[in-house]
mmCIF file of C-alpha atoms in Angstrom:
data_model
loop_
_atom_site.group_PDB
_atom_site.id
_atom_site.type_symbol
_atom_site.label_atom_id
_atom_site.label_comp_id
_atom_site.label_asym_id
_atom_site.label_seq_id
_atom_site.Cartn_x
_atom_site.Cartn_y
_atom_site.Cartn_z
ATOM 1 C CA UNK X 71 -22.273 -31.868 -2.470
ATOM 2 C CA UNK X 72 -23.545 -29.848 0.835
ATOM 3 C CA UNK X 73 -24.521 -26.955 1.003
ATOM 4 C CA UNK X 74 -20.818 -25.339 2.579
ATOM 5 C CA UNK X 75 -19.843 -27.374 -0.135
ATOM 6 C CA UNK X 76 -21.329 -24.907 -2.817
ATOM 7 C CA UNK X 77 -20.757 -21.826 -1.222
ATOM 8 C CA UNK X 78 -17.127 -22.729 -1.447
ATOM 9 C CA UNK X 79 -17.135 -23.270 -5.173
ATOM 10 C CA UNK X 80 -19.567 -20.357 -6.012
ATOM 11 C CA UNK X 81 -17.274 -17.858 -3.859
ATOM 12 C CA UNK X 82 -13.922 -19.384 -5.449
ATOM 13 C CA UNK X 83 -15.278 -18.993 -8.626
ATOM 14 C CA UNK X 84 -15.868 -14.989 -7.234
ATOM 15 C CA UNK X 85 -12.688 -14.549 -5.446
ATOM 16 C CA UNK X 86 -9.869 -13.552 -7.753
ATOM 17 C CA UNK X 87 -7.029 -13.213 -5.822
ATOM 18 C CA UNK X 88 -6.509 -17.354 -5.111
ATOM 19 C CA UNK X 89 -4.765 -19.902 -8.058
ATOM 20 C CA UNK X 90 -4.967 -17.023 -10.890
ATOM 21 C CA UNK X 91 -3.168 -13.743 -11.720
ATOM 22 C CA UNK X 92 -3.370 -12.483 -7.956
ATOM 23 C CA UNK X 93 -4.794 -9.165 -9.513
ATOM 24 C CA UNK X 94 -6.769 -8.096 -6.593
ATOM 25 C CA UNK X 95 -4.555 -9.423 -3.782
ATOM 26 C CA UNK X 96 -1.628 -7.568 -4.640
ATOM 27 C CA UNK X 97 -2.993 -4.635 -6.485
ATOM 28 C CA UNK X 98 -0.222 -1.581 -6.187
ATOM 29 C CA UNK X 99 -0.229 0.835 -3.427
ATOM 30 C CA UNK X 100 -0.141 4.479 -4.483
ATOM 31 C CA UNK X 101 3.598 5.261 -3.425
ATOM 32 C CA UNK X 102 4.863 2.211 -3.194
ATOM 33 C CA UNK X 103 5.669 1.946 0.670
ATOM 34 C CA UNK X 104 8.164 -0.449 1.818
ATOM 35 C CA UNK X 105 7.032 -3.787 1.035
ATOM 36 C CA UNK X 106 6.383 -6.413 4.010
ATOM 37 C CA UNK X 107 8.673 -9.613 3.475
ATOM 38 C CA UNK X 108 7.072 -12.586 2.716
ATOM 39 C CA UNK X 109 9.921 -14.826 2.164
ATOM 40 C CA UNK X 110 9.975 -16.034 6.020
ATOM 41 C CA UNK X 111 6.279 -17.188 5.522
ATOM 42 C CA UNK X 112 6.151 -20.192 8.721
ATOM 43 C CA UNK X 113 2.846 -22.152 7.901
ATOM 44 C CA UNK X 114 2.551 -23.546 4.455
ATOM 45 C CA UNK X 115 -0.820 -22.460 2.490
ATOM 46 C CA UNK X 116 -3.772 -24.691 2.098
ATOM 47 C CA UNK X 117 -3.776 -26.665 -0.957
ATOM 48 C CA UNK X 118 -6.982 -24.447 -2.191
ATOM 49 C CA UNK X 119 -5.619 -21.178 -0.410
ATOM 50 C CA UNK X 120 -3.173 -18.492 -2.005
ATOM 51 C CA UNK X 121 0.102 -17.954 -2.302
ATOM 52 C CA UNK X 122 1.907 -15.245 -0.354
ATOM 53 C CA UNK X 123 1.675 -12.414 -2.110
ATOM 54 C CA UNK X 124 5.123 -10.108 -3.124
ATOM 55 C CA UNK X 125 5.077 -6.576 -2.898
ATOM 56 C CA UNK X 126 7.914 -6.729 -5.596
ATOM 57 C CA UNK X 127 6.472 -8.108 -8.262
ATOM 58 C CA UNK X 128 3.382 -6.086 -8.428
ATOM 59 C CA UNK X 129 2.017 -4.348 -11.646
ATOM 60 C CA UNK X 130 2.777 -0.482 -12.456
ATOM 61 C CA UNK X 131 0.372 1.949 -10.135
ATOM 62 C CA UNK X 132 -3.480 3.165 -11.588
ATOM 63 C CA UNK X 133 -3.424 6.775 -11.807
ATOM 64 C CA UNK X 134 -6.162 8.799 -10.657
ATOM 65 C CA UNK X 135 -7.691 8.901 -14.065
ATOM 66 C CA UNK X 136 -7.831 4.961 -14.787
ATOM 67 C CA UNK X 137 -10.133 4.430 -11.466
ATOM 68 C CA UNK X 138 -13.491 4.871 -10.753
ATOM 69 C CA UNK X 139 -13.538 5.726 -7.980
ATOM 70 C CA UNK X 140 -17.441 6.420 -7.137
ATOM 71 C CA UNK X 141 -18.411 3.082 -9.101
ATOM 72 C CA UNK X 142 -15.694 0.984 -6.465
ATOM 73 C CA UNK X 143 -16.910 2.929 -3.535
ATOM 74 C CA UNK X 144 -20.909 2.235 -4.909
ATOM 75 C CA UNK X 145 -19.971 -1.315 -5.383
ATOM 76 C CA UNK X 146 -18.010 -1.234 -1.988
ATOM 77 C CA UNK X 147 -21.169 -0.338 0.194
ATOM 78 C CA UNK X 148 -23.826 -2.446 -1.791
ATOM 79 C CA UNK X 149 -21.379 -5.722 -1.047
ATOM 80 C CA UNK X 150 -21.588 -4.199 2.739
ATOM 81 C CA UNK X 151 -24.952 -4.260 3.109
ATOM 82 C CA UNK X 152 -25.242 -7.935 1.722
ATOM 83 C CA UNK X 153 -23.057 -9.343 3.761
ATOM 84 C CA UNK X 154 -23.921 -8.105 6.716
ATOM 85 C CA UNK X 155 -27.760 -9.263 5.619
ATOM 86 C CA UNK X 156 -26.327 -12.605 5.790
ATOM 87 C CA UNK X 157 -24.922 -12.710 9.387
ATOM 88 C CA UNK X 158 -29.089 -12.198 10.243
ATOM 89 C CA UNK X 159 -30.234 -15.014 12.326
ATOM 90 C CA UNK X 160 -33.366 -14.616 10.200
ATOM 91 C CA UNK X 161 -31.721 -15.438 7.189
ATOM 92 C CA UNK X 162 -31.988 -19.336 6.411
ATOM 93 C CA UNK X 163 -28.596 -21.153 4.968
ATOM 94 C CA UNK X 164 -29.804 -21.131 1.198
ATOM 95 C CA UNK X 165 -30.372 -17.596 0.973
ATOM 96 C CA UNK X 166 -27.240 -16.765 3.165
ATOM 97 C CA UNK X 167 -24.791 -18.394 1.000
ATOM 98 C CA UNK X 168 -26.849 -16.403 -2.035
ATOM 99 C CA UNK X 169 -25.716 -13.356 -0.078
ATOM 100 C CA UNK X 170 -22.554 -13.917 0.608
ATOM 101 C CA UNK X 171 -21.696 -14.899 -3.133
ATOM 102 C CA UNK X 172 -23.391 -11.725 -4.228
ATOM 103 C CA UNK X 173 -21.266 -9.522 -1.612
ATOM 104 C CA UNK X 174 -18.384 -11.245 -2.958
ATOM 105 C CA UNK X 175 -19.013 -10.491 -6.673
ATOM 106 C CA UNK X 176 -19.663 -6.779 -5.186
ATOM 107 C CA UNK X 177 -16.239 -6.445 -3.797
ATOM 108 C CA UNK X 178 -14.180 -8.021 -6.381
ATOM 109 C CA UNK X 179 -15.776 -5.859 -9.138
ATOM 110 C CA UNK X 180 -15.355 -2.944 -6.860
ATOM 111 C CA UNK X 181 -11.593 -3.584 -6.633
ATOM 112 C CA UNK X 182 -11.187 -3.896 -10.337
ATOM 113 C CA UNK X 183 -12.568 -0.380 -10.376
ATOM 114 C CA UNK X 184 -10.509 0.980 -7.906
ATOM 115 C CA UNK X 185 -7.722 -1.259 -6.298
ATOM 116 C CA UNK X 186 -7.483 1.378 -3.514
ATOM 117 C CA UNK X 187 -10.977 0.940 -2.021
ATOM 118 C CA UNK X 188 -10.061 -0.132 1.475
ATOM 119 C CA UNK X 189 -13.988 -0.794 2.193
ATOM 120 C CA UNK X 190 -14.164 -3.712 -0.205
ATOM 121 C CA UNK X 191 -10.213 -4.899 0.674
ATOM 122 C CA UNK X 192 -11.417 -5.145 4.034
ATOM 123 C CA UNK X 193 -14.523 -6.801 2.982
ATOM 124 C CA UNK X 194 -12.968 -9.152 0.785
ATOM 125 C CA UNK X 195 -10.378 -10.276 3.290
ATOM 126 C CA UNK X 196 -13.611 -10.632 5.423
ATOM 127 C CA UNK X 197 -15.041 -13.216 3.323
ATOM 128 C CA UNK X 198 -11.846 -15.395 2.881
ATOM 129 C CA UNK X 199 -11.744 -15.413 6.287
ATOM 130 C CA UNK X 200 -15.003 -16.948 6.462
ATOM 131 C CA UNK X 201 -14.239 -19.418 4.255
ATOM 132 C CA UNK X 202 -10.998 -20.294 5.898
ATOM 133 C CA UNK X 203 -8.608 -18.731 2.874
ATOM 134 C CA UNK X 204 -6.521 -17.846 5.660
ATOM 135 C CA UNK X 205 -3.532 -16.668 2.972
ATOM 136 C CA UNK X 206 -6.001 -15.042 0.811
ATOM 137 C CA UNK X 207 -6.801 -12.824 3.589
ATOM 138 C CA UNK X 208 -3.990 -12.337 4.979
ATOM 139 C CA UNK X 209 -2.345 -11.179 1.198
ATOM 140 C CA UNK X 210 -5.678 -8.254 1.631
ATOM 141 C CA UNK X 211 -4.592 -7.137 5.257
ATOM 142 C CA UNK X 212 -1.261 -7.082 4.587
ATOM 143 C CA UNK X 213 -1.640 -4.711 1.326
ATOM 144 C CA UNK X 214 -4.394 -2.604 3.694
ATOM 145 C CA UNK X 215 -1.462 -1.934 5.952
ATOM 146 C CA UNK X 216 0.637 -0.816 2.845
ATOM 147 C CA UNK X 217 -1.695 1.278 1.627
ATOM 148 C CA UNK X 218 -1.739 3.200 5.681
ATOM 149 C CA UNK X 219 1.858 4.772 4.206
ATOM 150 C CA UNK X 220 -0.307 6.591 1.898
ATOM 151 C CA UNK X 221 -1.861 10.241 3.429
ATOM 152 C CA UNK X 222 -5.182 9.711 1.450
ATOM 153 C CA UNK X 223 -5.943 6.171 2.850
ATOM 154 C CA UNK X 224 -4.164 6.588 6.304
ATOM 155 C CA UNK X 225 -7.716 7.085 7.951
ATOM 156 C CA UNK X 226 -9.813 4.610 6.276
ATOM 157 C CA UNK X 227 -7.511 2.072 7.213
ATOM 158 C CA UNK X 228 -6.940 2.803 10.419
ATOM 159 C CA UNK X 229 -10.805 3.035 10.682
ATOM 160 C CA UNK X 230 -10.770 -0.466 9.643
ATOM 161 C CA UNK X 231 -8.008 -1.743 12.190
ATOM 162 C CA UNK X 232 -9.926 -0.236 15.095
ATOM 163 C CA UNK X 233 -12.653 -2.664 13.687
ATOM 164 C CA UNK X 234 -10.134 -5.831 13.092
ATOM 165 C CA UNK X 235 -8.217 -5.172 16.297
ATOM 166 C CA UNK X 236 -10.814 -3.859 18.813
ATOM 167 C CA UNK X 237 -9.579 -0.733 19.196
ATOM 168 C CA UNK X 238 -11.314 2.667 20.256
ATOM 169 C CA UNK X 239 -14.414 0.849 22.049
ATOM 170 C CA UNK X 240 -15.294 -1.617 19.092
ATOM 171 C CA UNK X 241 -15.710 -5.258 19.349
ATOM 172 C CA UNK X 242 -13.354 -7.571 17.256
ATOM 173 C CA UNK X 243 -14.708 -8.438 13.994
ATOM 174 C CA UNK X 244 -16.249 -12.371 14.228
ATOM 175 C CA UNK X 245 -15.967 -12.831 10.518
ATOM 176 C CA UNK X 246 -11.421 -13.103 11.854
ATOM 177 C CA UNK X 247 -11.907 -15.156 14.528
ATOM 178 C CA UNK X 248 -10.915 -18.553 13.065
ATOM 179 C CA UNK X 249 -7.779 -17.361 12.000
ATOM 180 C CA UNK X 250 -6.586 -15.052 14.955
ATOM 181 C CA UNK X 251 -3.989 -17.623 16.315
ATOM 182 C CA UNK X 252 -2.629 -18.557 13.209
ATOM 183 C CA UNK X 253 1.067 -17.015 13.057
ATOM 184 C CA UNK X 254 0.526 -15.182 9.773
ATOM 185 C CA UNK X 255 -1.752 -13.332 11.246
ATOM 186 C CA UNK X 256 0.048 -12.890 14.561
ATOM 187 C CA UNK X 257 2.863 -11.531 12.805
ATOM 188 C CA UNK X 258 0.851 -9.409 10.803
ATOM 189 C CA UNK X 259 -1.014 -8.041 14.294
ATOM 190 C CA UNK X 260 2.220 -7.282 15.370
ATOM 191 C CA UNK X 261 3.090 -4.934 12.509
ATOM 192 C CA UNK X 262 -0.366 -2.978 12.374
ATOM 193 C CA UNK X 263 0.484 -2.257 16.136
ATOM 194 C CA UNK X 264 3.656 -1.061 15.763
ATOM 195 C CA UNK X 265 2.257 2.519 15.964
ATOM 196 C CA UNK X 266 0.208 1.974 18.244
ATOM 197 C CA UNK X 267 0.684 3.815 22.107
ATOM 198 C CA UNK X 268 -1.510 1.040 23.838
ATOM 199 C CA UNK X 269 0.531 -2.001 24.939
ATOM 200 C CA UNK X 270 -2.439 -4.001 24.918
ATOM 201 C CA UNK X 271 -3.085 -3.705 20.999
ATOM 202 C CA UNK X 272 -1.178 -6.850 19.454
ATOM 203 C CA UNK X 273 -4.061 -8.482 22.215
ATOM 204 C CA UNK X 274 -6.697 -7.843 19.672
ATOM 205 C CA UNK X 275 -5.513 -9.686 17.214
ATOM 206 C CA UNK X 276 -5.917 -13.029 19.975
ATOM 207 C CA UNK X 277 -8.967 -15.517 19.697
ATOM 208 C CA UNK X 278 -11.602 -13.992 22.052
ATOM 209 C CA UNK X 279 -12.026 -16.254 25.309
ATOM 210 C CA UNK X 280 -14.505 -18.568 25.436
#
């Protein structure tokens, strides 16, 4: 087995949202904002990827009092920090795919602390992405957008679009680039721009021009 070969287990193994409960890709939102359909799903997941995810059938919300909050948040910013680490050219393969497992293992046991934490949501759709979970990430983005309904997260998501979609002077995010002409995630561009005042917003969510 190579080498992409055992990242791929070792982040599987980390990733909890893909052929299990789907606890951390469909955690509840706060208030419960409209959900997004996911009936008139087009392209059929990978045999290894997730399901898509349903808003419906997610578990009672956490109160206040059953997160931690600061632990998630802790968590959240060491996973950061790793994974960016690993996009270092000076960083060899071995100790890159030790990195990204460990950012991995960061995010997913932030999110069990606090489903809410947008930084490791993000983070975590970040790293499917990578790994070409394309559904796994999508289920992430698509409950990030839910959770923009709520007052409390309305900025740190929108914080995190401007990263995903290239808005407000940032560059796109590589770690989505595979996956930014797959329809999913077309249709799910679409929807985070529906706010949006700048025509050319749904163009940020295109593969960058080579």
């Amino acid at each position: 087995m190579g080498k992409a070969s055992h990242l791929t287990a070792a982040l599987w193994v980390l990733l909890l949202g893909c052929g299990g409960g789907g606890e951390l890709t469909a955690p509840p939102p706060p208030l419960r904002p409209k959900a997004i359909p996911v009936a008139a799903e087009k392209v059929a997941a990978a045999k290894d990827d997730c399901e898509p995810t349903d808003a419906n059938d997610e578990d009672p919300a956490k109160s206040f009092q059953q997160r931690s909050i600061p632990e998630a948040e802790k968590l959240a910013r060491e996973g950061q920090v790793k994974l960016a680490s690993a996009e270092s050219k000076e960083v060899d393969a071995e100790y890159r795919e030790q990195l990204i497992t460990e950012a991995v293992g960061k995010f997913t046991t932030a999110l069990l602390a606090d489903p809410y934490n947008i930084n490791a949501t993000y983070n975590l759709a970040a790293a499917y992405a990578r790994i070409g979970r394309v559904q796994c990430s999508i289920n992430l983005l698509r409950r990030m957008l839910q959770m923009r309904e709520h007052p409390s997260r309305q900025d740190f998501v929108e914080d995190k679009l401007d990263r995903l979609l290239g808005r407000n002077k940032q560059s796109l995010d590589p770690d989505f680039n595979d996956m930014r002409d797959d329809v999913r995630f077309r249709t799910l561009i679409e929807r985070m721009c529906e706010r949006d005042r700048d025509p050319n917003c749904v163009f940020g969510g295109a593969a960058p021009t080579r």
